Amino acid sequence: MRPPPEPVQVVKRRRDAALGSLVAHMPYAQFLGIDFDRRGDELTAILSFDDHLIGNPALPAIHGGVTAAFLETSALVELAWGLLWEDMERAGGSEPPRPRWPKTIDFTVDYLRSGLPRDAYARARVNRSGRRYASVHVEAWQDNRERLFAQATGHFLMPTPDD
């Protein structure tokens, strides 16, 4: 006989704890103020605006390095989340599994317009993920999802189960 399904609150708590643990292993994301909103298995990265993110006070505009870091962090967390998902669901109520991080091979950013002094959002889409290699596309916007201010494509070396 099959055990009864877990209550939805238990599942949500486990998934939120796993995501929190994943982001906690990224001090730079914490420094920049990057957080993640989870809806099912879909993640949206949120870069909460702060004055220290401004690169050009004359415009003012978010620093290009901050934008690139935001996009790359979104891609890395999306990949690591995918690696955690099966382990997390199989583990049930136990501790969240330890994250395994992909390594960046290359990362190309297209700056489409200035990042305004307000919150920004990003979503990463995994185009291909195999045992050793992954390709990810990331889009970032502020007020309107259709009006991107930056996008990026990255290639990553995937961790082995021994990592």
mmCIF file of C-alpha atoms in Angstrom:
data_model
loop_
_atom_site.group_PDB
_atom_site.id
_atom_site.type_symbol
_atom_site.label_atom_id
_atom_site.label_comp_id
_atom_site.label_asym_id
_atom_site.label_seq_id
_atom_site.Cartn_x
_atom_site.Cartn_y
_atom_site.Cartn_z
ATOM 1 C CA MET A 1 0.000 0.000 0.000
ATOM 2 C CA ARG A 2 1.222 3.454 -0.895
ATOM 3 C CA PRO A 3 1.809 6.059 1.828
ATOM 4 C CA PRO A 4 -0.564 9.060 1.720
ATOM 5 C CA PRO A 5 0.715 12.152 -0.110
ATOM 6 C CA GLU A 6 2.445 14.798 1.977
ATOM 7 C CA PRO A 7 0.394 17.866 2.911
ATOM 8 C CA VAL A 8 1.042 20.783 0.565
ATOM 9 C CA GLN A 9 2.421 22.945 3.411
ATOM 10 C CA VAL A 10 5.099 20.330 4.129
ATOM 11 C CA VAL A 11 6.109 20.156 0.464
ATOM 12 C CA LYS A 12 6.233 23.971 0.187
ATOM 13 C CA ARG A 13 8.302 24.261 3.370
ATOM 14 C CA ARG A 14 10.783 21.648 2.122
ATOM 15 C CA ARG A 15 11.164 23.342 -1.284
ATOM 16 C CA ASP A 16 11.514 26.816 0.254
ATOM 17 C CA ALA A 17 14.140 25.507 2.701
ATOM 18 C CA ALA A 18 16.102 23.927 -0.154
ATOM 19 C CA LEU A 19 16.009 27.177 -2.149
ATOM 20 C CA GLY A 20 17.001 29.189 0.928
ATOM 21 C CA SER A 21 19.912 26.835 1.551
ATOM 22 C CA LEU A 22 20.993 27.157 -2.071
ATOM 23 C CA VAL A 23 21.028 30.976 -1.977
ATOM 24 C CA ALA A 24 22.721 30.976 1.451
ATOM 25 C CA HIS A 25 25.728 29.292 -0.197
ATOM 26 C CA MET A 26 26.206 32.413 -2.398
ATOM 27 C CA PRO A 27 27.546 35.279 -0.249
ATOM 28 C CA TYR A 28 27.887 37.549 -3.310
ATOM 29 C CA ALA A 29 24.157 37.146 -4.050
ATOM 30 C CA GLN A 30 23.436 38.174 -0.472
ATOM 31 C CA PHE A 31 25.753 41.194 -0.798
ATOM 32 C CA LEU A 32 23.942 42.330 -3.961
ATOM 33 C CA GLY A 33 20.511 41.679 -2.434
ATOM 34 C CA ILE A 34 19.467 38.947 -4.878
ATOM 35 C CA ASP A 35 16.582 36.791 -3.751
ATOM 36 C CA PHE A 36 14.387 34.231 -5.509
ATOM 37 C CA ASP A 37 10.647 33.803 -5.782
ATOM 38 C CA ARG A 38 9.576 30.198 -6.301
ATOM 39 C CA ARG A 39 6.326 29.164 -7.958
ATOM 40 C CA GLY A 40 6.389 25.375 -8.297
ATOM 41 C CA ASP A 41 9.660 24.617 -10.031
ATOM 42 C CA GLU A 42 9.862 28.071 -11.708
ATOM 43 C CA LEU A 43 12.282 30.593 -10.217
ATOM 44 C CA THR A 44 12.318 34.361 -10.649
ATOM 45 C CA ALA A 45 15.406 36.188 -9.432
ATOM 46 C CA ILE A 46 14.805 39.537 -7.751
ATOM 47 C CA LEU A 47 17.505 42.208 -7.458
ATOM 48 C CA SER A 48 16.207 44.581 -4.794
ATOM 49 C CA PHE A 49 17.366 48.113 -5.546
ATOM 50 C CA ASP A 50 19.897 49.744 -3.255
ATOM 51 C CA ASP A 51 22.053 52.852 -3.804
ATOM 52 C CA HIS A 52 25.272 50.797 -3.695
ATOM 53 C CA LEU A 53 24.209 49.113 -6.991
ATOM 54 C CA ILE A 54 24.466 52.385 -8.947
ATOM 55 C CA GLY A 55 27.412 52.588 -11.325
ATOM 56 C CA ASN A 56 26.678 55.909 -13.003
ATOM 57 C CA PRO A 57 25.121 58.426 -10.600
ATOM 58 C CA ALA A 58 24.653 60.951 -13.434
ATOM 59 C CA LEU A 59 21.960 58.784 -15.096
ATOM 60 C CA PRO A 60 21.516 57.025 -12.475
ATOM 61 C CA ALA A 61 21.961 53.457 -13.736
ATOM 62 C CA ILE A 62 22.685 50.066 -12.213
ATOM 63 C CA HIS A 63 26.357 49.134 -12.657
ATOM 64 C CA GLY A 64 27.028 46.819 -15.599
ATOM 65 C CA GLY A 65 28.978 44.427 -13.362
ATOM 66 C CA VAL A 66 26.003 44.181 -11.016
ATOM 67 C CA THR A 67 23.749 43.443 -13.993
ATOM 68 C CA ALA A 68 26.114 40.715 -15.249
ATOM 69 C CA ALA A 69 26.424 39.199 -11.760
ATOM 70 C CA PHE A 70 22.629 39.237 -11.397
ATOM 71 C CA LEU A 71 22.183 37.396 -14.704
ATOM 72 C CA GLU A 72 24.941 34.862 -13.989
ATOM 73 C CA THR A 73 23.611 34.205 -10.480
ATOM 74 C CA SER A 74 20.158 33.596 -11.972
ATOM 75 C CA ALA A 75 21.611 31.065 -14.418
ATOM 76 C CA LEU A 76 23.691 29.274 -11.758
ATOM 77 C CA VAL A 77 20.807 29.008 -9.298
ATOM 78 C CA GLU A 78 18.484 27.711 -12.042
ATOM 79 C CA LEU A 79 20.982 24.974 -12.913
ATOM 80 C CA ALA A 80 21.729 24.080 -9.278
ATOM 81 C CA TRP A 81 17.972 24.061 -8.517
ATOM 82 C CA GLY A 82 17.461 21.555 -11.322
ATOM 83 C CA LEU A 83 20.191 19.347 -9.839
ATOM 84 C CA LEU A 84 18.635 19.610 -6.350
ATOM 85 C CA TRP A 85 15.055 18.968 -7.434
ATOM 86 C CA GLU A 86 15.166 15.167 -7.742
ATOM 87 C CA ASP A 87 17.297 14.723 -4.607
ATOM 88 C CA MET A 88 15.026 17.061 -2.665
ATOM 89 C CA GLU A 89 11.810 15.318 -3.711
ATOM 90 C CA ARG A 90 13.269 11.891 -2.990
ATOM 91 C CA ALA A 91 14.623 12.967 0.420
ATOM 92 C CA GLY A 92 11.190 13.710 1.848
ATOM 93 C CA GLY A 93 11.379 15.470 5.194
ATOM 94 C CA SER A 94 15.140 15.202 5.717
ATOM 95 C CA GLU A 95 17.648 18.052 5.514
ATOM 96 C CA PRO A 96 17.954 19.848 2.144
ATOM 97 C CA PRO A 97 20.630 18.216 -0.029
ATOM 98 C CA ARG A 98 23.972 20.012 -0.353
ATOM 99 C CA PRO A 99 24.079 22.130 -3.526
ATOM 100 C CA ARG A 100 26.374 21.138 -6.363
ATOM 101 C CA TRP A 101 27.456 24.177 -8.367
ATOM 102 C CA PRO A 102 28.114 24.273 -12.101
ATOM 103 C CA LYS A 103 31.249 26.105 -13.248
ATOM 104 C CA THR A 104 30.976 28.923 -15.770
ATOM 105 C CA ILE A 105 32.710 28.223 -19.102
ATOM 106 C CA ASP A 106 31.646 31.480 -20.751
ATOM 107 C CA PHE A 107 28.983 34.103 -20.205
ATOM 108 C CA THR A 108 27.923 36.765 -22.712
ATOM 109 C CA VAL A 109 25.758 39.704 -21.643
ATOM 110 C CA ASP A 110 23.756 41.941 -23.977
ATOM 111 C CA TYR A 111 23.059 45.312 -22.322
ATOM 112 C CA LEU A 112 19.877 46.480 -24.035
ATOM 113 C CA ARG A 113 19.225 49.665 -22.021
ATOM 114 C CA SER A 114 20.205 51.233 -18.718
ATOM 115 C CA GLY A 115 19.051 49.484 -15.583
ATOM 116 C CA LEU A 116 16.976 52.097 -13.762
ATOM 117 C CA PRO A 117 17.220 52.702 -9.995
ATOM 118 C CA ARG A 118 14.477 50.199 -9.086
ATOM 119 C CA ASP A 119 14.008 46.482 -8.487
ATOM 120 C CA ALA A 120 14.935 44.135 -11.330
ATOM 121 C CA TYR A 121 13.760 40.627 -12.169
ATOM 122 C CA ALA A 122 15.288 37.794 -14.169
ATOM 123 C CA ARG A 123 14.343 34.340 -15.365
ATOM 124 C CA ALA A 124 16.745 31.741 -16.660
ATOM 125 C CA ARG A 125 15.797 29.098 -19.220
ATOM 126 C CA VAL A 126 17.954 26.012 -19.596
ATOM 127 C CA ASN A 127 18.341 25.394 -23.318
ATOM 128 C CA ARG A 128 20.383 22.219 -22.924
ATOM 129 C CA SER A 129 21.581 20.294 -19.917
ATOM 130 C CA GLY A 130 23.544 17.086 -20.164
ATOM 131 C CA ARG A 131 25.852 15.160 -17.879
ATOM 132 C CA ARG A 132 28.810 17.497 -18.477
ATOM 133 C CA TYR A 133 27.552 20.673 -20.181
ATOM 134 C CA ALA A 134 24.634 23.098 -19.965
ATOM 135 C CA SER A 135 23.528 26.115 -21.978
ATOM 136 C CA VAL A 136 21.320 28.754 -20.335
ATOM 137 C CA HIS A 137 19.598 31.932 -21.557
ATOM 138 C CA VAL A 138 18.629 34.637 -19.031
ATOM 139 C CA GLU A 139 16.380 37.675 -19.482
ATOM 140 C CA ALA A 140 16.155 40.644 -17.098
ATOM 141 C CA TRP A 141 13.490 43.337 -16.885
ATOM 142 C CA GLN A 142 12.242 45.937 -14.452
ATOM 143 C CA ASP A 143 8.727 47.306 -14.894
ATOM 144 C CA ASN A 144 7.600 45.429 -17.990
ATOM 145 C CA ARG A 145 8.547 41.828 -18.827
ATOM 146 C CA GLU A 146 8.369 42.665 -22.546
ATOM 147 C CA ARG A 147 10.949 45.472 -22.174
ATOM 148 C CA LEU A 148 14.203 43.730 -21.272
ATOM 149 C CA PHE A 149 17.153 45.785 -20.044
ATOM 150 C CA ALA A 150 19.647 42.921 -20.353
ATOM 151 C CA GLN A 151 19.916 39.339 -21.492
ATOM 152 C CA ALA A 152 22.671 36.766 -21.412
ATOM 153 C CA THR A 153 23.725 33.367 -22.654
ATOM 154 C CA GLY A 154 26.033 31.171 -20.646
ATOM 155 C CA HIS A 155 27.686 27.781 -20.946
ATOM 156 C CA PHE A 156 28.477 25.779 -17.861
ATOM 157 C CA LEU A 157 30.415 22.693 -16.862
ATOM 158 C CA MET A 158 28.033 20.538 -14.849
ATOM 159 C CA PRO A 159 29.212 18.979 -11.574
ATOM 160 C CA THR A 160 29.625 15.242 -11.373
ATOM 161 C CA PRO A 161 27.777 13.344 -8.604
ATOM 162 C CA ASP A 162 31.141 13.065 -6.765
ATOM 163 C CA ASP A 163 31.579 16.887 -6.600
#
